[in-house]
Amino acid sequence: MFVVLRPQCPSEEERQVLHAAEVAQLGPKLTTIHGRRIIALRGEESQTDAIPFEAFPGVERVVRLEAPYHLAAREFHEHDTVVEVEGTRIGGGGLTLIAGPCAVEDGDQLMAAARAVKEAGANLLRGGAYKPRTSPYDFRGLGLEGLKLLAEVGAEVGLPVVTEAMDTRQIDDVVRYASVIQIGTRNMQNFPLLEAAGRTGHPILLKRGRASTVTEWLCAAEYVLNTGNERVILCERGLVAFDTAVRNVLDLSVVPLAKRLSHLPVLVDPSHGTGRSELVPAMARAAVAAGADGVLLEVHPQPERALSDARQALRPAEFAALAPDLAAIAEIVQGRPALI
Amino acid sequence: MFVVLRPQCPSEEERQVLHAAEVAQLGPKLTTIHGRRIIALRGEESQTDAIPFEAFPGVERVVRLEAPYHLAAREFHEHDTVVEVEGTRIGGGGLTLIAGPCAVEDGDQLMAAARAVKEAGANLLRGGAYKPRTSPYDFRGLGLEGLKLLAEVGAEVGLPVVTEAMDTRQIDDVVRYASVIQIGTRNMQNFPLLEAAGRTGHPILLKRGRASTVTEWLCAAEYVLNTGNERVILCERGLVAFDTAVRNVLDLSVVPLAKRLSHLPVLVDPSHGTGRSELVPAMARAAVAAGADGVLLEVHPQPERALSDARQALRPAEFAALAPDLAAIAEIVQGRPALI
Amino acid sequence: MFVVLRPQCPSEEERQVLHAAEVAQLGPKLTTIHGRRIIALRGEESQTDAIPFEAFPGVERVVRLEAPYHLAAREFHEHDTVVEVEGTRIGGGGLTLIAGPCAVEDGDQLMAAARAVKEAGANLLRGGAYKPRTSPYDFRGLGLEGLKLLAEVGAEVGLPVVTEAMDTRQIDDVVRYASVIQIGTRNMQNFPLLEAAGRTGHPILLKRGRASTVTEWLCAAEYVLNTGNERVILCERGLVAFDTAVRNVLDLSVVPLAKRLSHLPVLVDPSHGTGRSELVPAMARAAVAAGADGVLLEVHPQPERALSDARQALRPAEFAALAPDLAAIAEIVQGRPALI
Amino acid sequence: MFVVLRPQCPSEEERQVLHAAEVAQLGPKLTTIHGRRIIALRGEESQTDAIPFEAFPGVERVVRLEAPYHLAAREFHEHDTVVEVEGTRIGGGGLTLIAGPCAVEDGDQLMAAARAVKEAGANLLRGGAYKPRTSPYDFRGLGLEGLKLLAEVGAEVGLPVVTEAMDTRQIDDVVRYASVIQIGTRNMQNFPLLEAAGRTGHPILLKRGRASTVTEWLCAAEYVLNTGNERVILCERGLVAFDTAVRNVLDLSVVPLAKRLSHLPVLVDPSHGTGRSELVPAMARAAVAAGADGVLLEVHPQPERALSDARQALRPAEFAALAPDLAAIAEIVQGRPALI
């Protein structure tokens, strides 16, 4: 970290900055280059950030050289992390297909969806038992009963299950019935939830917040990694949009960017990322072409009967037609040097 | 709610929509005007939204006429809600000043801040014991010890305390030591937290999410109101910004807008709303001029020693100079008919 | 268009709306469905929008059923438009590669870039003679001299030239020396420029504004089409971003969306769309996978000597390595029914 | 400017950077602090930016210390600029009210609006003769005839006129009939228009682009100032919004920010800034409280007959009721030290 002093910073104010840095054992070193006074500080961001240099009257600006995350950084972990989920490998090459309904509604709906996606090549089953809904009057999921249905149906068709936990009190049940804990976009910075989920050692699928920077996202991953749990899977799902023609703006550039900055696997959810089923196939293909390690897709046996997000669900036949395209594109792009 | 059918919608698809609406007892009524087929539905949004009409092949669009919230709506609750906190009235005229440090750091810091803001006219003391921080390595608050300091200092200087709860497991302690539970911007859609906080009956200060619409905000308030707790205070604190010259874009137009749509009191936090202390006084004045029922301000006895958000804290003398301006502006604008 | 009246709209206010609609010959028809009063209007948006119904006291809302553009709409023009540029066909299947330096700097630089991209399979040569620059002190292009160099080099290597016009006074020169007039993102709503460019009959490459909706973009295309010029090529180039890790957020979902709404060809510019050369190959592949009719890529023989946008330029070898991937992906996705 | 090299930058790459800086006579000076290699460069941004250091392989990042604008910067021009328009002073204390209809529709409408706003205390008359409209089929203004009406009515009621020029070819006529040339939000970065308008020596009212940073806005002002014309008035008018409950998000924090960074007067347009007349009075009061030098307000004698932007126009009585509030708030806030 460098602290750049103001052009005519009085020496008293300069001393104040140096003193604070010395007390914090940051080894400040003052240099003058071309008339500008600069103070270099030693130490990781976590230490240097402990002093609010930006609030000192003599300081013009602070230049940070390191990312605020370490465990998530590719700089310190060169090889791709592969998260294994009951035999399926996510990351490090290959393509993971996670599919299923937005919400578990009943056993028949879930079984129909699960069989269809399994047959078309899905590797994991998704489905919500606890549903975050904008309005308290909307369908909010079956809760524990939904978890049990997921476990039963997943075992029956032979697919590990991914499902969301919305609160620290739900973690134990989700771990009991599912193989992967999903942290939703609204909870990306729910730090107690991240830590509680992390401590279970279960794989964590971490969706990006819809107004979160890539740095904030990797810091959220760092909360999980910092509990000792290395099984983190990132998932882009669209940013807040000023154009209401789509529900969100799917930011695919974050795929190659996150893969450069981090060693963690990166998935994409084009269903929430667009909110419109007719755009989902094109964006799923684009996600794989951008280098994603897999996609998360909402598939419902009868979208016009879905209790949530009906507008964005694929029909089983649409999913089956899409899967071979994704595999073909993955074959072209994987191993391309520019991806990392 | 109206469902508009596609121009050449086949009669089979029209029947499908009518059938679904009849089964759900929504009393569909079909009308043709100027050649377009429209189906009107009876019932509240909560009922009509239970059928995903947008996913039916014959449907062009759905037009919603009611807001998805009811308890929060001024339409059904004409008079301003006043939330009383230990004798201080928030909303319904008057001006509430809530001030104090971003985080509780130690007893001396908190006492210095509390005395200063009390003397300058503050009505409540703010301070964080549980701090949501982007990086896990930043100072995350004193936790329970911080709550106890808040209670002691608040009692000593005679100010009720507002502090944040980040997780359902923290609610009991926050209620024990503080008068108002703050729900932070990252948790505006943490629905289990909203409901757990609501059920305590304690006043809830609900910050707007930094990428949330006014409808989403009022739906979050509805989660609290729906627990039977009517003591909700809204607080605007800035939206995600594409210009890094400010930390957030403070959206003051939401003040008159929220007051038209809802009966709940509306505060503004210009400290987080700008992230830069030199912009805070101007924006606090503007917030009051826009019709806010009060402001939340970060005041630190020595910002250059603050452990969080130092860049946006006012010094006690700055707060003392600002308070009379806010009172003078409040006197001009209050009672203006255009405010509601 | 439908006008929905307020629930207790007085009959005097209802009459006011009906009267205005009758005077404008919009054939208003009043219907009551489920107690709500609705007025249907006949006529195109251009007529119905002439009356500001939203400003009438009795009106709750106006529901528009048609898009405000007609000539650009696929609804009235089922087949893909193909824009022919000196033998190269843009749109309607196939893949167009447009490549070259951001700015024309001198004859050697341009010739080196042009030869390299031609050899690697580019169909058109891009390069700026008039450069919009944020600061007046930056390099603003060679102007007329740049146009002449483009014409010479394009003829020499056998590539038609695309270049930007920033002002109506530049149109004549651009038409003299180039085959396609580019309208830049800052000028997407420069309506006099759109009409002046349109009237030349030259092909127009219309970049999307960085904060423009798809409707605004197609309305801008409508300005050109309305001059009688049907040779419009759309080009997505990234939206304003709150995360400074990228220069813009490339919105690839607009590719399948624009192709559904319109018959015009859609290109993507991943160079401006990301602003970082290391992300460009992945996003070019993704653009083609999303269904784009081609890509616009900045290629500079020595990016570290570029006078503008050096950070986002590919080297010739990078472009040559990328081109076969794009062709392979195009082969997979083209003809997919979900694209339209 | 400082160039920070990568941690293990090879000496060949370091020499490449130093060489380029020497050739450009930027007097590079290399320093090692705490093991990091930093190169300081002398010269203004305009010179140092001529070399694309960010594109050199050995460079980690470039740190700019100066703003890219100079003439607009308060740093080099301490006192507030006052723009005089036929005896009215804009900036430097006081409050300027600019009011009138969105578009000139006919002589009667304009005269009614002008008389009303004059009587209520307006200092200048606004009205559009050339109207930028999203759709080519909307009312686009009366053109030259509108300019003549503005000149006649302005002279009759005794108010100088502000009106927009959309194209360089309209500048001469606008200068002939109006006292201030408005550059609209869509043209903030129409650089040929900025320069042509600047060269007339006429006062320029420069609206902020709806997705423009404060730096981009001040750079646009720099284009005008750089022609030798010092009579620039800034005007904030709202940013692109993700919440469609308002048309734009009025960013009032840019008022104190722009006044700190620049010496130019800053106005606010709450009519476009909200797009809803019922929010305009509150936001006009807030703008003045934030320290604006004045406001721009749309006033129409009969909004329900307006040919454009009817939804956001005040009625004359509303404007008359608002004006005294604005004066009273201005009296409180002006001269506050925190404003600069």
PDB file of N, CA, C and O in Angstrom, chain B residues 283-300:
ATOM      1  N   MET B 283     -25.749  17.127   1.987  1.00  0.00           N
ATOM      2  CA  MET B 283     -26.761  16.119   1.704  1.00  0.00           C
ATOM      3  C   MET B 283     -27.720  15.920   2.879  1.00  0.00           C
ATOM      4  O   MET B 283     -28.875  15.520   2.681  1.00  0.00           O
ATOM      5  N   ALA B 284     -27.278  16.186   4.088  1.00  0.00           N
ATOM      6  CA  ALA B 284     -28.204  16.137   5.222  1.00  0.00           C
ATOM      7  C   ALA B 284     -29.231  17.260   5.084  1.00  0.00           C
ATOM      8  O   ALA B 284     -30.434  17.044   5.283  1.00  0.00           O
ATOM      9  N   ARG B 285     -28.757  18.450   4.714  1.00  0.00           N
ATOM     10  CA  ARG B 285     -29.707  19.555   4.499  1.00  0.00           C
ATOM     11  C   ARG B 285     -30.692  19.199   3.393  1.00  0.00           C
ATOM     12  O   ARG B 285     -31.902  19.449   3.487  1.00  0.00           O
ATOM     13  N   ALA B 286     -30.165  18.616   2.309  1.00  0.00           N
ATOM     14  CA  ALA B 286     -31.033  18.266   1.179  1.00  0.00           C
ATOM     15  C   ALA B 286     -32.056  17.207   1.581  1.00  0.00           C
ATOM     16  O   ALA B 286     -33.210  17.246   1.143  1.00  0.00           O
ATOM     17  N   ALA B 287     -31.643  16.257   2.415  1.00  0.00           N
ATOM     18  CA  ALA B 287     -32.566  15.194   2.838  1.00  0.00           C
ATOM     19  C   ALA B 287     -33.747  15.787   3.591  1.00  0.00           C
ATOM     20  O   ALA B 287     -34.905  15.412   3.361  1.00  0.00           O
ATOM     21  N   VAL B 288     -33.460  16.721   4.484  1.00  0.00           N
ATOM     22  CA  VAL B 288     -34.546  17.345   5.247  1.00  0.00           C
ATOM     23  C   VAL B 288     -35.428  18.170   4.309  1.00  0.00           C
ATOM     24  O   VAL B 288     -36.658  18.143   4.407  1.00  0.00           O
ATOM     25  N   ALA B 289     -34.801  18.869   3.374  1.00  0.00           N
ATOM     26  CA  ALA B 289     -35.586  19.659   2.419  1.00  0.00           C
ATOM     27  C   ALA B 289     -36.462  18.772   1.547  1.00  0.00           C
ATOM     28  O   ALA B 289     -37.529  19.186   1.092  1.00  0.00           O
ATOM     29  N   ALA B 290     -36.015  17.539   1.289  1.00  0.00           N
ATOM     30  CA  ALA B 290     -36.814  16.609   0.485  1.00  0.00           C
ATOM     31  C   ALA B 290     -37.986  16.035   1.266  1.00  0.00           C
ATOM     32  O   ALA B 290     -38.822  15.344   0.705  1.00  0.00           O
ATOM     33  N   GLY B 291     -38.027  16.311   2.583  1.00  0.00           N
ATOM     34  CA  GLY B 291     -39.165  15.873   3.385  1.00  0.00           C
ATOM     35  C   GLY B 291     -38.879  14.724   4.325  1.00  0.00           C
ATOM     36  O   GLY B 291     -39.819  14.160   4.902  1.00  0.00           O
ATOM     37  N   ALA B 292     -37.598  14.368   4.507  1.00  0.00           N
ATOM     38  CA  ALA B 292     -37.280  13.252   5.398  1.00  0.00           C
ATOM     39  C   ALA B 292     -37.724  13.571   6.824  1.00  0.00           C
ATOM     40  O   ALA B 292     -37.698  14.720   7.261  1.00  0.00           O
ATOM     41  N   ASP B 293     -38.094  12.521   7.556  1.00  0.00           N
ATOM     42  CA  ASP B 293     -38.497  12.679   8.961  1.00  0.00           C
ATOM     43  C   ASP B 293     -37.293  12.757   9.891  1.00  0.00           C
ATOM     44  O   ASP B 293     -37.472  12.924  11.098  1.00  0.00           O
ATOM     45  N   GLY B 294     -36.103  12.606   9.344  1.00  0.00           N
ATOM     46  CA  GLY B 294     -34.909  12.682  10.172  1.00  0.00           C
ATOM     47  C   GLY B 294     -33.716  12.182   9.407  1.00  0.00           C
ATOM     48  O   GLY B 294     -33.835  11.743   8.257  1.00  0.00           O
ATOM     49  N   VAL B 295     -32.540  12.284  10.029  1.00  0.00           N
ATOM     50  CA  VAL B 295     -31.313  11.807   9.388  1.00  0.00           C
ATOM     51  C   VAL B 295     -30.506  10.964  10.369  1.00  0.00           C
ATOM     52  O   VAL B 295     -30.608  11.123  11.586  1.00  0.00           O
ATOM     53  N   LEU B 296     -29.717  10.080   9.808  1.00  0.00           N
ATOM     54  CA  LEU B 296     -28.790   9.221  10.540  1.00  0.00           C
ATOM     55  C   LEU B 296     -27.391   9.687  10.161  1.00  0.00           C
ATOM     56  O   LEU B 296     -27.056   9.676   8.974  1.00  0.00           O
ATOM     57  N   LEU B 297     -26.597  10.062  11.125  1.00  0.00           N
ATOM     58  CA  LEU B 297     -25.283  10.634  10.798  1.00  0.00           C
ATOM     59  C   LEU B 297     -24.189   9.953  11.591  1.00  0.00           C
ATOM     60  O   LEU B 297     -24.326   9.737  12.804  1.00  0.00           O
ATOM     61  N   GLU B 298     -23.077   9.670  10.931  1.00  0.00           N
ATOM     62  CA  GLU B 298     -21.932   9.109  11.629  1.00  0.00           C
ATOM     63  C   GLU B 298     -21.078  10.240  12.187  1.00  0.00           C
ATOM     64  O   GLU B 298     -20.632  11.123  11.445  1.00  0.00           O
ATOM     65  N   VAL B 299     -20.867  10.176  13.488  1.00  0.00           N
ATOM     66  CA  VAL B 299     -20.055  11.194  14.179  1.00  0.00           C
ATOM     67  C   VAL B 299     -19.019  10.443  15.003  1.00  0.00           C
ATOM     68  O   VAL B 299     -19.355   9.523  15.751  1.00  0.00           O
ATOM     69  N   HIS B 300     -17.767  10.809  14.815  1.00  0.00           N
ATOM     70  CA  HIS B 300     -16.678  10.131  15.535  1.00  0.00           C
ATOM     71  C   HIS B 300     -15.805  11.211  16.176  1.00  0.00           C
ATOM     72  O   HIS B 300     -15.488  12.200  15.524  1.00  0.00           O
TER      73      HIS B 300
END
